[in-house]
Short mmCIF file of C-alpha atoms in Angstrom, two decimals:
data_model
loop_
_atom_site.label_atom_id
_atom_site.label_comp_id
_atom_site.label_asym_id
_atom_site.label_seq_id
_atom_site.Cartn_x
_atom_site.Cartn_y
_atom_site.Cartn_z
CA UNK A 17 16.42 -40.41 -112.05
CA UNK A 18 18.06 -43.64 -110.81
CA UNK A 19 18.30 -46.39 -113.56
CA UNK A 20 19.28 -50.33 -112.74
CA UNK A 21 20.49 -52.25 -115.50
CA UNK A 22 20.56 -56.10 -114.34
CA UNK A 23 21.90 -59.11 -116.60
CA UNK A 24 21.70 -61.64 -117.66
CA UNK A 25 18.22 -62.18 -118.33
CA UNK A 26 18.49 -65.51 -117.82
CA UNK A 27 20.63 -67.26 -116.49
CA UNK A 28 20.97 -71.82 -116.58
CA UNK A 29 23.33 -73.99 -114.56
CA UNK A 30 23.82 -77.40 -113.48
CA UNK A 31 23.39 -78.04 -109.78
CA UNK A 32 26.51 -77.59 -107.87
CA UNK A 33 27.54 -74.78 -109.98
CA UNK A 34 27.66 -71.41 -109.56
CA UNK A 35 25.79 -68.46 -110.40
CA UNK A 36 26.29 -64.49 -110.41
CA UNK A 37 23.96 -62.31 -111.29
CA UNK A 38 25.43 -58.39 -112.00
CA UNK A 39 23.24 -54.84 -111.64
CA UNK A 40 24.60 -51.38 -112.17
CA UNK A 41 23.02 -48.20 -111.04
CA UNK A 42 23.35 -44.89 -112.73
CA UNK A 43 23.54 -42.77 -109.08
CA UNK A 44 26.12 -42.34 -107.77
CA UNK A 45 24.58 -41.21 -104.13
CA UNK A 46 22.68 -44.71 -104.07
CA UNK A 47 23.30 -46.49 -100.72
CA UNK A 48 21.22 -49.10 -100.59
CA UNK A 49 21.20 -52.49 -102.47
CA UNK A 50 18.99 -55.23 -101.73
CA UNK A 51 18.23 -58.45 -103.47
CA UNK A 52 14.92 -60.20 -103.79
CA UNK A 53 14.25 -63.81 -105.24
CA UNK A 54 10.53 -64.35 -106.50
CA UNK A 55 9.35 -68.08 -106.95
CA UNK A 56 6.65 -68.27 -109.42
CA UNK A 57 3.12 -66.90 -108.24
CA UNK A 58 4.57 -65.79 -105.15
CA UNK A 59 5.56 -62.61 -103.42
CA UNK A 60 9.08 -61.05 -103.58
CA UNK A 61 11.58 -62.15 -100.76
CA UNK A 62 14.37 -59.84 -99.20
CA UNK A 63 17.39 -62.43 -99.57
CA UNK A 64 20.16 -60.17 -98.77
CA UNK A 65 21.29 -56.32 -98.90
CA UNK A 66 23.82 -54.20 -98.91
CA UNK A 67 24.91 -50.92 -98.13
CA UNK A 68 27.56 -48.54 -99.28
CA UNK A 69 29.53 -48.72 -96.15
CA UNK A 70 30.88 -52.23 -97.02
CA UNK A 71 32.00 -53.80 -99.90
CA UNK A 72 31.25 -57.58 -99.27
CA UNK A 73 27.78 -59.59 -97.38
CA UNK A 74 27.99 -63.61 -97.18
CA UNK A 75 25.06 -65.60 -95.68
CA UNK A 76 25.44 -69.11 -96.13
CA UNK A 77 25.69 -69.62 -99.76
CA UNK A 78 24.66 -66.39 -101.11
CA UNK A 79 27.38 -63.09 -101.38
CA UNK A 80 26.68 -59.61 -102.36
CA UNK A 81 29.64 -57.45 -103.65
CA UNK A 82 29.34 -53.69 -103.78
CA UNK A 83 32.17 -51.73 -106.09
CA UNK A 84 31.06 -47.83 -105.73
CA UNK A 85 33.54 -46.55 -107.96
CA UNK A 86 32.36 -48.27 -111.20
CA UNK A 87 28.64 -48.36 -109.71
CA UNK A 88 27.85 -52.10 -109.70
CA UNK A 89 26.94 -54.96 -107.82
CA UNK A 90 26.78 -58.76 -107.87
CA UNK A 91 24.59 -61.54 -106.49
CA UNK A 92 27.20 -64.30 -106.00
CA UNK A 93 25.03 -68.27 -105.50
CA UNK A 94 27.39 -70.85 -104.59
CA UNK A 95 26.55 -74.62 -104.89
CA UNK A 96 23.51 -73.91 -106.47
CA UNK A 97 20.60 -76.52 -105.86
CA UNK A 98 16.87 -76.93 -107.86
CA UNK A 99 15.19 -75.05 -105.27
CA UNK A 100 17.27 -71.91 -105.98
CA UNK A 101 15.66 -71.66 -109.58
CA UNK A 102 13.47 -67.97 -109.34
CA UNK A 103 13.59 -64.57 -110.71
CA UNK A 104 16.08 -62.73 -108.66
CA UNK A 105 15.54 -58.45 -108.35
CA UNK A 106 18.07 -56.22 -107.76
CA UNK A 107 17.33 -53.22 -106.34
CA UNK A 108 18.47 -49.83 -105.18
CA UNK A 109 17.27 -46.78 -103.00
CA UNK A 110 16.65 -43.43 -105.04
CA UNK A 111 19.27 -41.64 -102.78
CA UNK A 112 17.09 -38.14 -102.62
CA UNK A 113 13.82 -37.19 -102.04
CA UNK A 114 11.52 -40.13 -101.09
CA UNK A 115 13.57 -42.72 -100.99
CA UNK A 116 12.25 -45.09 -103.36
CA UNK A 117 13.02 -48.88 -104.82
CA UNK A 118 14.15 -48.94 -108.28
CA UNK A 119 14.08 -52.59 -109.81
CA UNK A 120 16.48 -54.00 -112.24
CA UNK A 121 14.56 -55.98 -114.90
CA UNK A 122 15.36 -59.50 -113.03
CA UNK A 123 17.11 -62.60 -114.21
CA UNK A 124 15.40 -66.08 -114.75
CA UNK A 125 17.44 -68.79 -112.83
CA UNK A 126 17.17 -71.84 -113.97
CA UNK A 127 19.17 -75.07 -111.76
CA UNK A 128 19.01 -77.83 -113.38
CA UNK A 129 19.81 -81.54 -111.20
CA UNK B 28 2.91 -65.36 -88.70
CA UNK B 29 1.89 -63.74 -92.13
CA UNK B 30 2.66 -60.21 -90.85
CA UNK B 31 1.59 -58.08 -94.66
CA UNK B 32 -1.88 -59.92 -95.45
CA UNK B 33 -3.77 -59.21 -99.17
CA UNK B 34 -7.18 -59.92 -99.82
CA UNK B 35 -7.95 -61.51 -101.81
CA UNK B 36 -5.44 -63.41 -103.43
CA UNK B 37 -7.34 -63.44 -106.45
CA UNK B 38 -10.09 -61.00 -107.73
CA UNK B 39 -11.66 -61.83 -110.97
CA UNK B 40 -13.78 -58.01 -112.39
CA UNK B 41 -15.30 -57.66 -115.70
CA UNK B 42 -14.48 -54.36 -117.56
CA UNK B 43 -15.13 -51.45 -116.14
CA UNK B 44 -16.50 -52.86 -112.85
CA UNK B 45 -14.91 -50.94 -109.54
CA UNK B 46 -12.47 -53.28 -107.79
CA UNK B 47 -11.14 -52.82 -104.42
CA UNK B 48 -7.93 -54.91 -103.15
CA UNK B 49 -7.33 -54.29 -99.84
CA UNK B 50 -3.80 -55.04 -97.48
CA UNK B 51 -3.58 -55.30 -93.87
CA UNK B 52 0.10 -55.59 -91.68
CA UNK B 53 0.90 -56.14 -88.30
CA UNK B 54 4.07 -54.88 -88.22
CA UNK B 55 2.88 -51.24 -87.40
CA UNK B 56 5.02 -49.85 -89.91
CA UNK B 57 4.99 -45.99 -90.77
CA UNK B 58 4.81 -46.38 -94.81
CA UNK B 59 2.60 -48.91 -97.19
CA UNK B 60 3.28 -49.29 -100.90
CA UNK B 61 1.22 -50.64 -103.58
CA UNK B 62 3.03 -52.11 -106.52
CA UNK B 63 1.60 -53.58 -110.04
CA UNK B 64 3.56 -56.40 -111.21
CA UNK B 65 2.73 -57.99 -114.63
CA UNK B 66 4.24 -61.12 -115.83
CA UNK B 67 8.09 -61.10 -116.39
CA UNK B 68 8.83 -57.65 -115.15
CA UNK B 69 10.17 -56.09 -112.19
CA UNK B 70 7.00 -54.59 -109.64
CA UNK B 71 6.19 -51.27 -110.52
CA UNK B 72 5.48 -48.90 -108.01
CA UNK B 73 1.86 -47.23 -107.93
CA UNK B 74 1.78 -45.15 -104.80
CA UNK B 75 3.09 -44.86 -101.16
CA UNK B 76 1.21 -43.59 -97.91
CA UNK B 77 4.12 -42.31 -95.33
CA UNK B 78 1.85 -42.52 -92.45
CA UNK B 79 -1.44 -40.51 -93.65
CA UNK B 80 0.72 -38.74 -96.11
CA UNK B 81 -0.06 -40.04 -99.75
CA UNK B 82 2.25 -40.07 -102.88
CA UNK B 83 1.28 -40.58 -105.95
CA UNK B 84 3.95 -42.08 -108.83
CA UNK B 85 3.60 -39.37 -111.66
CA UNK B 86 2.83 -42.12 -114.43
CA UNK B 87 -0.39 -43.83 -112.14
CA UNK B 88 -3.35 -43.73 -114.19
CA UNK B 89 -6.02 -41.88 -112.29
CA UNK B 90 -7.81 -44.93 -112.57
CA UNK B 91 -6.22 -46.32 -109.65
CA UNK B 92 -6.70 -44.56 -106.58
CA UNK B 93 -5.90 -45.77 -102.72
CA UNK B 94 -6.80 -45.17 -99.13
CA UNK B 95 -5.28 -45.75 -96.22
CA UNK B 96 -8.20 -45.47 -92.84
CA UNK B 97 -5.38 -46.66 -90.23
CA UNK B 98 -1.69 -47.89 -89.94
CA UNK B 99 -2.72 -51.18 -90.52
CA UNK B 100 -5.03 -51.19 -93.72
CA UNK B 101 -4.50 -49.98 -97.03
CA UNK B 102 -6.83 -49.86 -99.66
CA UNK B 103 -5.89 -49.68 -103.85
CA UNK B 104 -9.69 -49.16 -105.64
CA UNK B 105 -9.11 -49.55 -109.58
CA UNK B 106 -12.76 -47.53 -110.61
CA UNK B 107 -12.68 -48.43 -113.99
CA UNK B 108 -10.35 -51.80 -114.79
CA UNK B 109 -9.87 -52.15 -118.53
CA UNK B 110 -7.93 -54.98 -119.85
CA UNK B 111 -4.50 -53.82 -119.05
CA UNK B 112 -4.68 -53.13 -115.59
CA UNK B 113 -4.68 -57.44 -115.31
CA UNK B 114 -1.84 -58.29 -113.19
CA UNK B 115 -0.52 -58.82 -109.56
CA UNK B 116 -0.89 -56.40 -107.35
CA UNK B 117 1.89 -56.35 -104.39
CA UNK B 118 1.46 -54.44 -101.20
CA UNK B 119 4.20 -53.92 -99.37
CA UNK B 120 5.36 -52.38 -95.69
CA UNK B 121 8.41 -50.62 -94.48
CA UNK B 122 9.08 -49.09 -91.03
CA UNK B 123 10.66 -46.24 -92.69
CA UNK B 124 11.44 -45.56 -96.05
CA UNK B 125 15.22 -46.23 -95.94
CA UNK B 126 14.39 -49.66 -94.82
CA UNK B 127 13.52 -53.31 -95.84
CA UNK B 128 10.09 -53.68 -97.60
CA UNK B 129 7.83 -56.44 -96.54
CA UNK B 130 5.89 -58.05 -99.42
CA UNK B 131 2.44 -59.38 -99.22
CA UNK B 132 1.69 -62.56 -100.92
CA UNK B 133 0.03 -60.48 -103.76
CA UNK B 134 -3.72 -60.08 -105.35
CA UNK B 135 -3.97 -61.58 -108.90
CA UNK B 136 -6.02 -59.64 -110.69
CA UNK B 137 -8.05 -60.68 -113.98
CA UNK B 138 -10.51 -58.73 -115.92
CA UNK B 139 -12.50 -59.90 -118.21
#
């Protein structure tokens, strides 16, 4: 079945900086690549997606980039502030079947002021 | 407007005492998830209705069973919580299953 490997774990920066967060999937059928950013104690939020069709999503200061061929994909946060500091999912679709949500393990994001 | 709504947002059972969580949207959408979460790991899915059509995840424990009377309630009864079944419980909506999921705000579960 589909596997997401995510990484880092965690992840610190200074506030301003930047932060990228990488998955890779194991399925090469997978079309389907949201993101979701959980504050502590509180429910998962859809922050962006992505499907297969494209290779790049901006909003604001949050990017998604999509490479098919080597089966990855990146959570790009740009001028990173204290409020950004969550556990960030990724995610893809089990392309067959049911299509299903397969988590990555998440990464810790720490922004420090 | 909450639009996935869990009740309650935190359930306190003692071992072995039946437990019912329940999940209400009002999004009308076609499929409802329930998802365990413990701390530090991704959610993990439990089960899925697709309209009145259930799916169960081959590693849920029997303990956990669900029930869904409409398209806007969902039900996830735990008949026998031990210890490890402590955790978050996340229900979720989608209008189909190729689309976004909708988290509720979650049930914390303890058991003591």
């Amino acid at each position: 079945g589909e596997n997401v490997e995510q990484h880092p774990s965690t992840l610190s920066v200074q506030e301003g900086d930047s932060a990228v967060i990488k998955c890779t999937y194991s399925d090469s059928a997978s079309n389907y690549f949201p993101w979701y950013k959980q504050e502590l104690g509180k429910r998962p939020q859809l922050i962006i997606d992505i499907r297969s069709n494209v290779g790049e999503k901006k909003d604001q200061r949050i990017a998604v980039t999509l490479n098919k061929t080597a089966k990855h994909f990146s959570l790009h946060i740009t001028e990173t502030q204290p409020e950004d500091s969550a556990v960030y999912f990724c995610a893809t679709l089990t392309p067959t079947g049911f299509q299903k949500l397969v988590f990555g393990t998440g990464t810790r994001l720490l922004v420090s002021p | 407007d909450a639009m996935v709504i869990q009740n309650p947002r935190y359930q306190v059972t003692q071992f072995g005492k039946p437990v019912t969580l329940s999940c209400s949207q009002t999004l009308n959408h076609n499929v409802m998830y329930w998802y365990q979460q413990k701390s530090s790991q991704a959610p993990k899915l439990l089960f899925h209705y697709y309209d009145k059509d259930f799916n169960n995840e081959a590693d849920t424990p029997d303990n956990f069973q669900s029930r869904r009377p409409n398209t806007s309630f969902c039900f996830l009864d735990i008949r026998s919580p031990g210890l490890g079944d402590a955790a978050m419980y996340l229900c979720a909506t989608s209008v189909d299953e190729s689309y976004e999921q909708y988290f509720g705000p979650g049930t914390r579960l303890t058991v003591t």
